[in-house]
Amino acid sequence: MSSKSQSILDHAESLFYQHGFHAVGIKKVVSQANVSIMTLYNHFGSKEKLIVKILDQREIRYLDYLKSYLNDEAKRSKYKTARTIALAHMNWLKGNSNGCLFLRAKEEYDQINQDITNRVDTHKRSMLSFYKRLGFSEQEAMRLAIQIEGATALAETIEVDKVEEELVETLRLLFNK
């Protein structure tokens, strides 16, 4: 990927995450990325295609972030793995306090752009697959996802450290530890 493409992606992701997708126009993105409108369209084709690429980039970065927390100790039991993922996720939220970019995209583009809503749905299914690859059953992966998604939503209104504490306790109960 060219440095201009990456600059556009990075600036657009930051702007969209801070202000919302519809609130930020292409002119603001190109101004921040210091490129022309034609450069953006030549690299991405449309604002909606840019958003899909941002979501692709975000998923890769998020999964890499989670994986960086997993170590041999975390993989010894399902509870330890779930706890490690939960703590990593909560640390992610502490640095990304505007909630889930994927759900925000779905909220703004549901019934407007099927490619964006499909990308969001794919991400959520990918997270379930990621949990299953770590050794969780289908049911356990779903339960873990419910806890993580619920913590994400709650962290928007309640102190994130309190949410983290209760998430870990809920996982302890869920995995009988």
JSON list of C-alpha atoms in Angstrom, two decimals, residues 2-174:
[
{"chain": "A", "resi": 2, "resn": "SER", "atom": "CA", "xyz": [1.33, 3.44, -0.86]},
{"chain": "A", "resi": 3, "resn": "SER", "atom": "CA", "xyz": [2.12, 5.99, 1.80]},
{"chain": "A", "resi": 4, "resn": "LYS", "atom": "CA", "xyz": [-0.68, 8.21, 0.47]},
{"chain": "A", "resi": 5, "resn": "SER", "atom": "CA", "xyz": [-3.21, 5.40, 0.77]},
{"chain": "A", "resi": 6, "resn": "GLN", "atom": "CA", "xyz": [-2.06, 4.63, 4.29]},
{"chain": "A", "resi": 7, "resn": "SER", "atom": "CA", "xyz": [-2.20, 8.30, 5.25]},
{"chain": "A", "resi": 8, "resn": "ILE", "atom": "CA", "xyz": [-5.76, 8.54, 3.95]},
{"chain": "A", "resi": 9, "resn": "LEU", "atom": "CA", "xyz": [-6.77, 5.38, 5.84]},
{"chain": "A", "resi": 10, "resn": "ASP", "atom": "CA", "xyz": [-5.17, 6.50, 9.09]},
{"chain": "A", "resi": 11, "resn": "HIS", "atom": "CA", "xyz": [-6.55, 10.03, 9.04]},
{"chain": "A", "resi": 12, "resn": "ALA", "atom": "CA", "xyz": [-10.01, 8.92, 7.92]},
{"chain": "A", "resi": 13, "resn": "GLU", "atom": "CA", "xyz": [-10.16, 6.22, 10.60]},
{"chain": "A", "resi": 14, "resn": "SER", "atom": "CA", "xyz": [-9.25, 8.71, 13.30]},
{"chain": "A", "resi": 15, "resn": "LEU", "atom": "CA", "xyz": [-11.74, 11.31, 12.09]},
{"chain": "A", "resi": 16, "resn": "PHE", "atom": "CA", "xyz": [-14.57, 8.81, 11.63]},
{"chain": "A", "resi": 17, "resn": "TYR", "atom": "CA", "xyz": [-13.91, 7.27, 15.04]},
{"chain": "A", "resi": 18, "resn": "GLN", "atom": "CA", "xyz": [-13.88, 10.65, 16.77]},
{"chain": "A", "resi": 19, "resn": "HIS", "atom": "CA", "xyz": [-16.78, 12.30, 14.96]},
{"chain": "A", "resi": 20, "resn": "GLY", "atom": "CA", "xyz": [-18.79, 9.64, 13.12]},
{"chain": "A", "resi": 21, "resn": "PHE", "atom": "CA", "xyz": [-18.91, 8.60, 9.49]},
{"chain": "A", "resi": 22, "resn": "HIS", "atom": "CA", "xyz": [-21.62, 10.94, 8.27]},
{"chain": "A", "resi": 23, "resn": "ALA", "atom": "CA", "xyz": [-20.31, 13.91, 10.26]},
{"chain": "A", "resi": 24, "resn": "VAL", "atom": "CA", "xyz": [-16.95, 13.83, 8.44]},
{"chain": "A", "resi": 25, "resn": "GLY", "atom": "CA", "xyz": [-16.84, 14.71, 4.79]},
{"chain": "A", "resi": 26, "resn": "ILE", "atom": "CA", "xyz": [-14.27, 13.72, 2.21]},
{"chain": "A", "resi": 27, "resn": "LYS", "atom": "CA", "xyz": [-12.88, 17.27, 2.16]},
{"chain": "A", "resi": 28, "resn": "LYS", "atom": "CA", "xyz": [-11.96, 16.99, 5.84]},
{"chain": "A", "resi": 29, "resn": "VAL", "atom": "CA", "xyz": [-10.25, 13.63, 5.25]},
{"chain": "A", "resi": 30, "resn": "VAL", "atom": "CA", "xyz": [-8.17, 14.84, 2.32]},
{"chain": "A", "resi": 31, "resn": "SER", "atom": "CA", "xyz": [-7.26, 18.01, 4.17]},
{"chain": "A", "resi": 32, "resn": "GLN", "atom": "CA", "xyz": [-6.02, 16.02, 7.19]},
{"chain": "A", "resi": 33, "resn": "ALA", "atom": "CA", "xyz": [-4.20, 13.48, 4.98]},
{"chain": "A", "resi": 34, "resn": "ASN", "atom": "CA", "xyz": [-2.74, 16.31, 2.88]},
{"chain": "A", "resi": 35, "resn": "VAL", "atom": "CA", "xyz": [-3.84, 14.77, -0.42]},
{"chain": "A", "resi": 36, "resn": "SER", "atom": "CA", "xyz": [-6.23, 15.79, -3.16]},
{"chain": "A", "resi": 37, "resn": "ILE", "atom": "CA", "xyz": [-9.79, 14.56, -3.51]},
{"chain": "A", "resi": 38, "resn": "MET", "atom": "CA", "xyz": [-8.78, 12.86, -6.75]},
{"chain": "A", "resi": 39, "resn": "THR", "atom": "CA", "xyz": [-6.03, 10.98, -4.91]},
{"chain": "A", "resi": 40, "resn": "LEU", "atom": "CA", "xyz": [-8.58, 9.63, -2.44]},
{"chain": "A", "resi": 41, "resn": "TYR", "atom": "CA", "xyz": [-10.95, 8.58, -5.23]},
{"chain": "A", "resi": 42, "resn": "ASN", "atom": "CA", "xyz": [-8.10, 7.08, -7.27]},
{"chain": "A", "resi": 43, "resn": "HIS", "atom": "CA", "xyz": [-7.05, 4.94, -4.31]},
{"chain": "A", "resi": 44, "resn": "PHE", "atom": "CA", "xyz": [-10.45, 4.02, -2.87]},
{"chain": "A", "resi": 45, "resn": "GLY", "atom": "CA", "xyz": [-13.17, 4.90, -5.37]},
{"chain": "A", "resi": 46, "resn": "SER", "atom": "CA", "xyz": [-15.71, 6.20, -2.86]},
{"chain": "A", "resi": 47, "resn": "LYS", "atom": "CA", "xyz": [-16.17, 7.13, 0.77]},
{"chain": "A", "resi": 48, "resn": "GLU", "atom": "CA", "xyz": [-18.00, 3.86, 1.37]},
{"chain": "A", "resi": 49, "resn": "LYS", "atom": "CA", "xyz": [-15.16, 1.77, -0.10]},
{"chain": "A", "resi": 50, "resn": "LEU", "atom": "CA", "xyz": [-12.75, 3.76, 2.07]},
{"chain": "A", "resi": 51, "resn": "ILE", "atom": "CA", "xyz": [-14.84, 2.86, 5.12]},
{"chain": "A", "resi": 52, "resn": "VAL", "atom": "CA", "xyz": [-14.70, -0.85, 4.25]},
{"chain": "A", "resi": 53, "resn": "LYS", "atom": "CA", "xyz": [-10.90, -0.62, 3.95]},
{"chain": "A", "resi": 54, "resn": "ILE", "atom": "CA", "xyz": [-10.73, 1.18, 7.30]},
{"chain": "A", "resi": 55, "resn": "LEU", "atom": "CA", "xyz": [-12.74, -1.63, 8.88]},
{"chain": "A", "resi": 56, "resn": "ASP", "atom": "CA", "xyz": [-10.40, -4.18, 7.28]},
{"chain": "A", "resi": 57, "resn": "GLN", "atom": "CA", "xyz": [-7.40, -2.35, 8.74]},
{"chain": "A", "resi": 58, "resn": "ARG", "atom": "CA", "xyz": [-9.06, -1.99, 12.13]},
{"chain": "A", "resi": 59, "resn": "GLU", "atom": "CA", "xyz": [-9.83, -5.70, 12.36]},
{"chain": "A", "resi": 60, "resn": "ILE", "atom": "CA", "xyz": [-6.24, -6.67, 11.58]},
{"chain": "A", "resi": 61, "resn": "ARG", "atom": "CA", "xyz": [-4.89, -4.23, 14.14]},
{"chain": "A", "resi": 62, "resn": "TYR", "atom": "CA", "xyz": [-7.39, -5.36, 16.81]},
{"chain": "A", "resi": 63, "resn": "LEU", "atom": "CA", "xyz": [-6.72, -9.07, 16.30]},
{"chain": "A", "resi": 64, "resn": "ASP", "atom": "CA", "xyz": [-2.96, -8.48, 16.36]},
{"chain": "A", "resi": 65, "resn": "TYR", "atom": "CA", "xyz": [-3.45, -6.54, 19.58]},
{"chain": "A", "resi": 66, "resn": "LEU", "atom": "CA", "xyz": [-5.37, -9.40, 21.20]},
{"chain": "A", "resi": 67, "resn": "LYS", "atom": "CA", "xyz": [-2.85, -11.97, 19.99]},
{"chain": "A", "resi": 68, "resn": "SER", "atom": "CA", "xyz": [0.00, -9.97, 21.50]},
{"chain": "A", "resi": 69, "resn": "TYR", "atom": "CA", "xyz": [-1.52, -10.59, 24.94]},
{"chain": "A", "resi": 70, "resn": "LEU", "atom": "CA", "xyz": [-1.90, -14.32, 24.51]},
{"chain": "A", "resi": 71, "resn": "ASN", "atom": "CA", "xyz": [1.00, -16.37, 25.79]},
{"chain": "A", "resi": 72, "resn": "ASP", "atom": "CA", "xyz": [1.55, -19.94, 26.91]},
{"chain": "A", "resi": 73, "resn": "GLU", "atom": "CA", "xyz": [0.18, -19.25, 30.39]},
{"chain": "A", "resi": 74, "resn": "ALA", "atom": "CA", "xyz": [-3.01, -17.75, 28.98]},
{"chain": "A", "resi": 75, "resn": "LYS", "atom": "CA", "xyz": [-3.54, -20.85, 26.83]},
{"chain": "A", "resi": 76, "resn": "ARG", "atom": "CA", "xyz": [-3.44, -23.28, 29.77]},
{"chain": "A", "resi": 77, "resn": "SER", "atom": "CA", "xyz": [-7.13, -23.01, 30.56]},
{"chain": "A", "resi": 78, "resn": "LYS", "atom": "CA", "xyz": [-10.20, -21.59, 28.90]},
{"chain": "A", "resi": 79, "resn": "TYR", "atom": "CA", "xyz": [-10.73, -19.25, 31.83]},
{"chain": "A", "resi": 80, "resn": "LYS", "atom": "CA", "xyz": [-7.18, -17.87, 31.61]},
{"chain": "A", "resi": 81, "resn": "THR", "atom": "CA", "xyz": [-7.52, -17.42, 27.86]},
{"chain": "A", "resi": 82, "resn": "ALA", "atom": "CA", "xyz": [-10.90, -15.69, 28.23]},
{"chain": "A", "resi": 83, "resn": "ARG", "atom": "CA", "xyz": [-9.55, -13.49, 31.03]},
{"chain": "A", "resi": 84, "resn": "THR", "atom": "CA", "xyz": [-6.50, -12.55, 28.95]},
{"chain": "A", "resi": 85, "resn": "ILE", "atom": "CA", "xyz": [-8.68, -11.65, 25.98]},
{"chain": "A", "resi": 86, "resn": "ALA", "atom": "CA", "xyz": [-11.01, -9.65, 28.23]},
{"chain": "A", "resi": 87, "resn": "LEU", "atom": "CA", "xyz": [-8.17, -7.70, 29.83]},
{"chain": "A", "resi": 88, "resn": "ALA", "atom": "CA", "xyz": [-6.59, -7.02, 26.45]},
{"chain": "A", "resi": 89, "resn": "HIS", "atom": "CA", "xyz": [-9.95, -5.86, 25.12]},
{"chain": "A", "resi": 90, "resn": "MET", "atom": "CA", "xyz": [-10.47, -3.54, 28.08]},
{"chain": "A", "resi": 91, "resn": "ASN", "atom": "CA", "xyz": [-6.99, -2.09, 27.58]},
{"chain": "A", "resi": 92, "resn": "TRP", "atom": "CA", "xyz": [-7.91, -1.52, 23.93]},
{"chain": "A", "resi": 93, "resn": "LEU", "atom": "CA", "xyz": [-11.05, 0.31, 25.06]},
{"chain": "A", "resi": 94, "resn": "LYS", "atom": "CA", "xyz": [-9.04, 2.51, 27.40]},
{"chain": "A", "resi": 95, "resn": "GLY", "atom": "CA", "xyz": [-7.15, 3.76, 24.36]},
{"chain": "A", "resi": 96, "resn": "ASN", "atom": "CA", "xyz": [-10.20, 3.76, 22.10]},
{"chain": "A", "resi": 97, "resn": "SER", "atom": "CA", "xyz": [-12.93, 5.24, 24.25]},
{"chain": "A", "resi": 98, "resn": "ASN", "atom": "CA", "xyz": [-15.54, 5.82, 21.56]},
{"chain": "A", "resi": 99, "resn": "GLY", "atom": "CA", "xyz": [-16.79, 2.25, 21.55]},
{"chain": "A", "resi": 100, "resn": "CYS", "atom": "CA", "xyz": [-16.82, -0.19, 18.67]},
{"chain": "A", "resi": 101, "resn": "LEU", "atom": "CA", "xyz": [-16.06, 1.35, 15.29]},
{"chain": "A", "resi": 102, "resn": "PHE", "atom": "CA", "xyz": [-17.73, -1.60, 13.60]},
{"chain": "A", "resi": 103, "resn": "LEU", "atom": "CA", "xyz": [-21.04, -1.14, 15.39]},
{"chain": "A", "resi": 104, "resn": "ARG", "atom": "CA", "xyz": [-20.88, 2.60, 14.80]},
{"chain": "A", "resi": 105, "resn": "ALA", "atom": "CA", "xyz": [-20.47, 1.89, 11.08]},
{"chain": "A", "resi": 106, "resn": "LYS", "atom": "CA", "xyz": [-23.44, -0.46, 11.11]},
{"chain": "A", "resi": 107, "resn": "GLU", "atom": "CA", "xyz": [-25.57, 2.07, 12.97]},
{"chain": "A", "resi": 108, "resn": "GLU", "atom": "CA", "xyz": [-24.82, 4.78, 10.42]},
{"chain": "A", "resi": 109, "resn": "TYR", "atom": "CA", "xyz": [-24.98, 2.62, 7.29]},
{"chain": "A", "resi": 110, "resn": "ASP", "atom": "CA", "xyz": [-27.64, 0.02, 8.04]},
{"chain": "A", "resi": 111, "resn": "GLN", "atom": "CA", "xyz": [-30.18, 0.10, 5.20]},
{"chain": "A", "resi": 112, "resn": "ILE", "atom": "CA", "xyz": [-27.88, 2.53, 3.32]},
{"chain": "A", "resi": 113, "resn": "ASN", "atom": "CA", "xyz": [-24.82, 0.52, 2.27]},
{"chain": "A", "resi": 114, "resn": "GLN", "atom": "CA", "xyz": [-24.86, -3.27, 2.27]},
{"chain": "A", "resi": 115, "resn": "ASP", "atom": "CA", "xyz": [-21.07, -3.59, 1.76]},
{"chain": "A", "resi": 116, "resn": "ILE", "atom": "CA", "xyz": [-20.40, -1.77, 5.03]},
{"chain": "A", "resi": 117, "resn": "THR", "atom": "CA", "xyz": [-23.03, -3.66, 7.01]},
{"chain": "A", "resi": 118, "resn": "ASN", "atom": "CA", "xyz": [-21.79, -6.96, 5.55]},
{"chain": "A", "resi": 119, "resn": "ARG", "atom": "CA", "xyz": [-18.23, -6.06, 6.60]},
{"chain": "A", "resi": 120, "resn": "VAL", "atom": "CA", "xyz": [-19.42, -5.42, 10.15]},
{"chain": "A", "resi": 121, "resn": "ASP", "atom": "CA", "xyz": [-21.28, -8.72, 10.24]},
{"chain": "A", "resi": 122, "resn": "THR", "atom": "CA", "xyz": [-18.19, -10.50, 8.90]},
{"chain": "A", "resi": 123, "resn": "HIS", "atom": "CA", "xyz": [-16.07, -8.94, 11.63]},
{"chain": "A", "resi": 124, "resn": "LYS", "atom": "CA", "xyz": [-18.39, -10.15, 14.39]},
{"chain": "A", "resi": 125, "resn": "ARG", "atom": "CA", "xyz": [-18.40, -13.67, 12.90]},
{"chain": "A", "resi": 126, "resn": "SER", "atom": "CA", "xyz": [-14.60, -13.49, 12.58]},
{"chain": "A", "resi": 127, "resn": "MET", "atom": "CA", "xyz": [-14.33, -12.78, 16.28]},
{"chain": "A", "resi": 128, "resn": "LEU", "atom": "CA", "xyz": [-16.38, -15.88, 17.05]},
{"chain": "A", "resi": 129, "resn": "SER", "atom": "CA", "xyz": [-14.09, -17.90, 14.77]},
{"chain": "A", "resi": 130, "resn": "PHE", "atom": "CA", "xyz": [-11.03, -16.44, 16.49]},
{"chain": "A", "resi": 131, "resn": "TYR", "atom": "CA", "xyz": [-12.36, -17.57, 19.88]},
{"chain": "A", "resi": 132, "resn": "LYS", "atom": "CA", "xyz": [-13.11, -21.03, 18.52]},
{"chain": "A", "resi": 133, "resn": "ARG", "atom": "CA", "xyz": [-9.57, -21.31, 17.13]},
{"chain": "A", "resi": 134, "resn": "LEU", "atom": "CA", "xyz": [-8.36, -20.66, 20.68]},
{"chain": "A", "resi": 135, "resn": "GLY", "atom": "CA", "xyz": [-10.19, -23.78, 21.83]},
{"chain": "A", "resi": 136, "resn": "PHE", "atom": "CA", "xyz": [-13.60, -22.47, 22.85]},
{"chain": "A", "resi": 137, "resn": "SER", "atom": "CA", "xyz": [-16.69, -24.39, 21.78]},
{"chain": "A", "resi": 138, "resn": "GLU", "atom": "CA", "xyz": [-19.34, -22.65, 19.68]},
{"chain": "A", "resi": 139, "resn": "GLN", "atom": "CA", "xyz": [-21.39, -21.99, 22.81]},
{"chain": "A", "resi": 140, "resn": "GLU", "atom": "CA", "xyz": [-18.38, -20.75, 24.82]},
{"chain": "A", "resi": 141, "resn": "ALA", "atom": "CA", "xyz": [-17.27, -18.49, 21.96]},
{"chain": "A", "resi": 142, "resn": "MET", "atom": "CA", "xyz": [-20.75, -16.98, 21.80]},
{"chain": "A", "resi": 143, "resn": "ARG", "atom": "CA", "xyz": [-20.82, -16.43, 25.55]},
{"chain": "A", "resi": 144, "resn": "LEU", "atom": "CA", "xyz": [-17.39, -14.82, 25.51]},
{"chain": "A", "resi": 145, "resn": "ALA", "atom": "CA", "xyz": [-18.44, -12.55, 22.64]},
{"chain": "A", "resi": 146, "resn": "ILE", "atom": "CA", "xyz": [-21.58, -11.53, 24.53]},
{"chain": "A", "resi": 147, "resn": "GLN", "atom": "CA", "xyz": [-19.47, -10.58, 27.53]},
{"chain": "A", "resi": 148, "resn": "ILE", "atom": "CA", "xyz": [-16.95, -8.63, 25.45]},
{"chain": "A", "resi": 149, "resn": "GLU", "atom": "CA", "xyz": [-19.66, -6.83, 23.45]},
{"chain": "A", "resi": 150, "resn": "GLY", "atom": "CA", "xyz": [-21.60, -6.02, 26.61]},
{"chain": "A", "resi": 151, "resn": "ALA", "atom": "CA", "xyz": [-18.49, -4.64, 28.30]},
{"chain": "A", "resi": 152, "resn": "THR", "atom": "CA", "xyz": [-17.83, -2.47, 25.25]},
{"chain": "A", "resi": 153, "resn": "ALA", "atom": "CA", "xyz": [-21.32, -0.98, 25.40]},
{"chain": "A", "resi": 154, "resn": "LEU", "atom": "CA", "xyz": [-21.26, -0.50, 29.16]},
{"chain": "A", "resi": 155, "resn": "ALA", "atom": "CA", "xyz": [-17.83, 1.16, 29.11]},
{"chain": "A", "resi": 156, "resn": "GLU", "atom": "CA", "xyz": [-19.40, 4.05, 27.24]},
{"chain": "A", "resi": 157, "resn": "THR", "atom": "CA", "xyz": [-21.48, 4.98, 30.30]},
{"chain": "A", "resi": 158, "resn": "ILE", "atom": "CA", "xyz": [-19.74, 3.43, 33.33]},
{"chain": "A", "resi": 159, "resn": "GLU", "atom": "CA", "xyz": [-16.13, 3.78, 34.45]},
{"chain": "A", "resi": 160, "resn": "VAL", "atom": "CA", "xyz": [-14.07, 1.39, 32.34]},
{"chain": "A", "resi": 161, "resn": "ASP", "atom": "CA", "xyz": [-12.12, 0.01, 35.33]},
{"chain": "A", "resi": 162, "resn": "LYS", "atom": "CA", "xyz": [-15.38, -1.00, 37.04]},
{"chain": "A", "resi": 163, "resn": "VAL", "atom": "CA", "xyz": [-16.62, -2.65, 33.84]},
{"chain": "A", "resi": 164, "resn": "GLU", "atom": "CA", "xyz": [-13.30, -4.49, 33.55]},
{"chain": "A", "resi": 165, "resn": "GLU", "atom": "CA", "xyz": [-13.55, -5.74, 37.13]},
{"chain": "A", "resi": 166, "resn": "GLU", "atom": "CA", "xyz": [-17.07, -7.06, 36.59]},
{"chain": "A", "resi": 167, "resn": "LEU", "atom": "CA", "xyz": [-16.19, -8.58, 33.22]},
{"chain": "A", "resi": 168, "resn": "VAL", "atom": "CA", "xyz": [-13.38, -10.60, 34.78]},
{"chain": "A", "resi": 169, "resn": "GLU", "atom": "CA", "xyz": [-15.68, -11.70, 37.63]},
{"chain": "A", "resi": 170, "resn": "THR", "atom": "CA", "xyz": [-18.39, -12.72, 35.15]},
{"chain": "A", "resi": 171, "resn": "LEU", "atom": "CA", "xyz": [-15.88, -14.80, 33.19]},
{"chain": "A", "resi": 172, "resn": "ARG", "atom": "CA", "xyz": [-14.70, -16.44, 36.42]},
{"chain": "A", "resi": 173, "resn": "LEU", "atom": "CA", "xyz": [-18.29, -17.46, 37.15]},
{"chain": "A", "resi": 174, "resn": "LEU", "atom": "CA", "xyz": [-18.92, -18.49, 33.54]}
]
